[in-house]
Amino acid sequence: SMMVVRRFIAPAQDVEFDKNGRISIPQSLRDYAGLNKECTILGMAKYVELWDTVAYNQYLESSEESFRDAAEDFDDISF
């Protein structure tokens, strides 16, 4: 629904690389994502996810059992 799309897309902002190949994450997006000092960058197909490292580690710990269940489905898939 549009409500879901709006929730994920509305805070998006265009950013550009500086001459050193860096991007500056606007404060509003840092606040929205709960980013603190250390961050974790994940390459997800054609997307990049930026997580606060503490929050990402908590997510990994809390989703371990679900991950193991989902990973079992990959037993029959060959890459």
Short mmCIF file of N, CA and C in Angstrom, two decimals:
data_model
loop_
_atom_site.label_atom_id
_atom_site.label_comp_id
_atom_site.label_asym_id
_atom_site.label_seq_id
_atom_site.Cartn_x
_atom_site.Cartn_y
_atom_site.Cartn_z
N SER A 1 0.84 -1.18 0.00
CA SER A 1 0.00 0.00 0.00
C SER A 1 0.88 1.25 0.00
N MET A 2 0.30 2.34 -0.32
CA MET A 2 1.05 3.61 -0.35
C MET A 2 1.57 3.98 1.03
N MET A 3 0.86 3.59 2.07
CA MET A 3 1.32 3.91 3.42
C MET A 3 2.68 3.26 3.69
N VAL A 4 2.83 2.01 3.27
CA VAL A 4 4.10 1.31 3.48
C VAL A 4 5.20 1.94 2.64
N VAL A 5 4.92 2.19 1.36
CA VAL A 5 5.91 2.81 0.47
C VAL A 5 6.32 4.17 1.02
N ARG A 6 5.36 4.95 1.44
CA ARG A 6 5.64 6.29 1.97
C ARG A 6 6.57 6.21 3.18
N ARG A 7 6.35 5.22 4.03
CA ARG A 7 7.14 5.09 5.25
C ARG A 7 8.62 4.81 4.94
N PHE A 8 8.86 4.02 3.88
CA PHE A 8 10.23 3.68 3.53
C PHE A 8 10.87 4.69 2.59
N ILE A 9 10.12 5.27 1.70
CA ILE A 9 10.67 6.14 0.67
C ILE A 9 10.72 7.61 1.10
N ALA A 10 9.75 8.05 1.87
CA ALA A 10 9.67 9.47 2.21
C ALA A 10 10.94 10.03 2.84
N PRO A 11 11.62 9.29 3.73
CA PRO A 11 12.82 9.87 4.32
C PRO A 11 14.04 9.84 3.40
N ALA A 12 13.93 9.22 2.23
CA ALA A 12 15.08 9.11 1.32
C ALA A 12 15.52 10.49 0.84
N GLN A 13 16.82 10.62 0.63
CA GLN A 13 17.39 11.87 0.14
C GLN A 13 18.50 11.54 -0.85
N ASP A 14 18.65 12.39 -1.87
CA ASP A 14 19.76 12.23 -2.80
C ASP A 14 21.04 12.73 -2.13
N VAL A 15 22.10 11.97 -2.27
CA VAL A 15 23.41 12.39 -1.79
C VAL A 15 24.41 12.14 -2.90
N GLU A 16 25.48 12.89 -2.90
CA GLU A 16 26.50 12.75 -3.93
C GLU A 16 27.84 12.43 -3.29
N PHE A 17 28.68 11.74 -4.05
CA PHE A 17 30.03 11.46 -3.59
C PHE A 17 30.85 12.74 -3.63
N ASP A 18 31.73 12.92 -2.64
CA ASP A 18 32.64 14.06 -2.71
C ASP A 18 33.84 13.67 -3.56
N LYS A 19 34.81 14.55 -3.70
CA LYS A 19 35.95 14.29 -4.59
C LYS A 19 36.82 13.14 -4.10
N ASN A 20 36.65 12.73 -2.83
CA ASN A 20 37.40 11.60 -2.29
C ASN A 20 36.59 10.30 -2.30
N GLY A 21 35.40 10.33 -2.94
CA GLY A 21 34.58 9.14 -3.05
C GLY A 21 33.76 8.83 -1.81
N ARG A 22 33.58 9.82 -0.95
CA ARG A 22 32.81 9.63 0.28
C ARG A 22 31.43 10.24 0.13
N ILE A 23 30.49 9.74 0.93
CA ILE A 23 29.18 10.38 0.99
C ILE A 23 28.94 10.82 2.43
N SER A 24 28.22 11.89 2.56
CA SER A 24 27.85 12.39 3.87
C SER A 24 26.38 12.02 4.08
N ILE A 25 26.10 11.28 5.14
CA ILE A 25 24.73 10.90 5.46
C ILE A 25 24.09 12.06 6.22
N PRO A 26 23.02 12.63 5.68
CA PRO A 26 22.38 13.77 6.36
C PRO A 26 21.93 13.40 7.77
N GLN A 27 21.97 14.37 8.67
CA GLN A 27 21.60 14.13 10.07
C GLN A 27 20.20 13.54 10.19
N SER A 28 19.26 13.99 9.36
CA SER A 28 17.90 13.47 9.46
C SER A 28 17.86 11.96 9.19
N LEU A 29 18.68 11.48 8.25
CA LEU A 29 18.73 10.05 7.96
C LEU A 29 19.49 9.29 9.04
N ARG A 30 20.52 9.91 9.61
CA ARG A 30 21.24 9.27 10.72
C ARG A 30 20.30 9.08 11.91
N ASP A 31 19.48 10.10 12.17
CA ASP A 31 18.50 10.00 13.25
C ASP A 31 17.45 8.93 12.93
N TYR A 32 16.94 8.94 11.71
CA TYR A 32 15.91 7.99 11.29
C TYR A 32 16.40 6.55 11.42
N ALA A 33 17.65 6.30 11.04
CA ALA A 33 18.22 4.95 11.08
C ALA A 33 18.84 4.61 12.43
N GLY A 34 18.91 5.57 13.33
CA GLY A 34 19.51 5.32 14.64
C GLY A 34 21.01 5.08 14.55
N LEU A 35 21.67 5.75 13.60
CA LEU A 35 23.11 5.56 13.42
C LEU A 35 23.88 6.32 14.49
N ASN A 36 24.84 5.63 15.08
CA ASN A 36 25.71 6.26 16.05
C ASN A 36 27.12 6.29 15.47
N LYS A 37 28.12 6.09 16.28
CA LYS A 37 29.50 6.24 15.81
C LYS A 37 29.92 5.17 14.81
N GLU A 38 29.71 3.89 15.13
CA GLU A 38 30.16 2.81 14.25
C GLU A 38 28.98 2.28 13.45
N CYS A 39 29.22 2.07 12.15
CA CYS A 39 28.17 1.57 11.27
C CYS A 39 28.66 0.34 10.52
N THR A 40 27.72 -0.45 10.07
CA THR A 40 27.99 -1.64 9.27
C THR A 40 27.32 -1.45 7.93
N ILE A 41 28.07 -1.67 6.84
CA ILE A 41 27.53 -1.55 5.49
C ILE A 41 27.37 -2.94 4.92
N LEU A 42 26.17 -3.23 4.42
CA LEU A 42 25.88 -4.53 3.82
C LEU A 42 25.56 -4.34 2.35
N GLY A 43 26.20 -5.09 1.48
CA GLY A 43 25.86 -5.09 0.06
C GLY A 43 24.74 -6.10 -0.15
N MET A 44 23.58 -5.63 -0.55
CA MET A 44 22.40 -6.49 -0.71
C MET A 44 21.93 -6.42 -2.16
N ALA A 45 22.54 -7.27 -3.03
CA ALA A 45 22.22 -7.28 -4.46
C ALA A 45 22.49 -5.88 -5.02
N LYS A 46 21.47 -5.18 -5.47
CA LYS A 46 21.70 -3.85 -6.04
C LYS A 46 21.48 -2.73 -5.02
N TYR A 47 21.33 -3.10 -3.76
CA TYR A 47 21.11 -2.12 -2.70
C TYR A 47 22.23 -2.19 -1.68
N VAL A 48 22.33 -1.14 -0.90
CA VAL A 48 23.28 -1.09 0.22
C VAL A 48 22.47 -0.77 1.46
N GLU A 49 22.72 -1.53 2.52
CA GLU A 49 22.08 -1.23 3.80
C GLU A 49 23.14 -0.66 4.73
N LEU A 50 22.77 0.36 5.46
CA LEU A 50 23.64 0.99 6.43
C LEU A 50 22.99 0.84 7.80
N TRP A 51 23.65 0.12 8.68
CA TRP A 51 23.13 -0.18 10.02
C TRP A 51 24.05 0.42 11.08
N ASP A 52 23.47 0.80 12.19
CA ASP A 52 24.26 1.06 13.38
C ASP A 52 24.81 -0.30 13.80
N THR A 53 26.11 -0.41 14.06
CA THR A 53 26.73 -1.70 14.33
C THR A 53 26.13 -2.40 15.54
N VAL A 54 25.85 -1.68 16.60
CA VAL A 54 25.24 -2.29 17.79
C VAL A 54 23.86 -2.85 17.43
N ALA A 55 23.06 -2.07 16.71
CA ALA A 55 21.72 -2.53 16.32
C ALA A 55 21.80 -3.74 15.40
N TYR A 56 22.79 -3.76 14.49
CA TYR A 56 22.93 -4.89 13.58
C TYR A 56 23.31 -6.16 14.35
N ASN A 57 24.22 -6.05 15.29
CA ASN A 57 24.60 -7.21 16.09
C ASN A 57 23.42 -7.72 16.91
N GLN A 58 22.59 -6.81 17.43
CA GLN A 58 21.40 -7.22 18.17
C GLN A 58 20.42 -7.92 17.24
N TYR A 59 20.28 -7.41 16.02
CA TYR A 59 19.41 -8.03 15.02
C TYR A 59 19.89 -9.45 14.71
N LEU A 60 21.21 -9.62 14.51
CA LEU A 60 21.76 -10.94 14.22
C LEU A 60 21.46 -11.93 15.36
N GLU A 61 21.67 -11.47 16.58
CA GLU A 61 21.41 -12.34 17.73
C GLU A 61 19.94 -12.71 17.84
N SER A 62 19.06 -11.73 17.66
CA SER A 62 17.63 -11.98 17.83
C SER A 62 17.03 -12.79 16.69
N SER A 63 17.68 -12.81 15.52
CA SER A 63 17.12 -13.52 14.38
C SER A 63 17.85 -14.82 14.08
N GLU A 64 18.73 -15.26 14.96
CA GLU A 64 19.54 -16.46 14.71
C GLU A 64 18.69 -17.69 14.43
N GLU A 65 17.67 -17.93 15.24
CA GLU A 65 16.84 -19.12 15.05
C GLU A 65 16.08 -19.05 13.72
N SER A 66 15.52 -17.89 13.41
CA SER A 66 14.81 -17.72 12.14
C SER A 66 15.76 -17.91 10.97
N PHE A 67 16.99 -17.41 11.11
CA PHE A 67 17.99 -17.56 10.05
C PHE A 67 18.30 -19.04 9.81
N ARG A 68 18.49 -19.78 10.88
CA ARG A 68 18.80 -21.22 10.74
C ARG A 68 17.66 -21.94 10.02
N ASP A 69 16.42 -21.61 10.38
CA ASP A 69 15.27 -22.24 9.72
C ASP A 69 15.25 -21.89 8.23
N ALA A 70 15.48 -20.62 7.91
CA ALA A 70 15.48 -20.19 6.51
C ALA A 70 16.65 -20.78 5.75
N ALA A 71 17.80 -20.91 6.39
CA ALA A 71 18.98 -21.45 5.73
C ALA A 71 18.79 -22.91 5.34
N GLU A 72 17.99 -23.64 6.10
CA GLU A 72 17.72 -25.04 5.76
C GLU A 72 17.04 -25.16 4.40
N ASP A 73 16.27 -24.15 4.00
CA ASP A 73 15.61 -24.16 2.69
C ASP A 73 16.61 -24.09 1.56
N PHE A 74 17.83 -23.64 1.81
CA PHE A 74 18.85 -23.51 0.78
C PHE A 74 19.61 -24.81 0.54
N ASP A 75 19.34 -25.83 1.33
CA ASP A 75 20.04 -27.10 1.16
C ASP A 75 19.87 -27.68 -0.24
N ASP A 76 18.71 -27.46 -0.84
CA ASP A 76 18.41 -28.03 -2.16
C ASP A 76 18.78 -27.11 -3.31
N ILE A 77 19.33 -25.95 -3.02
CA ILE A 77 19.68 -24.97 -4.06
C ILE A 77 21.19 -25.00 -4.28
N SER A 78 21.60 -25.09 -5.55
CA SER A 78 23.04 -25.00 -5.83
C SER A 78 23.32 -23.73 -6.60
N PHE A 79 24.42 -23.11 -6.26
CA PHE A 79 24.79 -21.84 -6.88
C PHE A 79 25.86 -22.06 -7.91
#
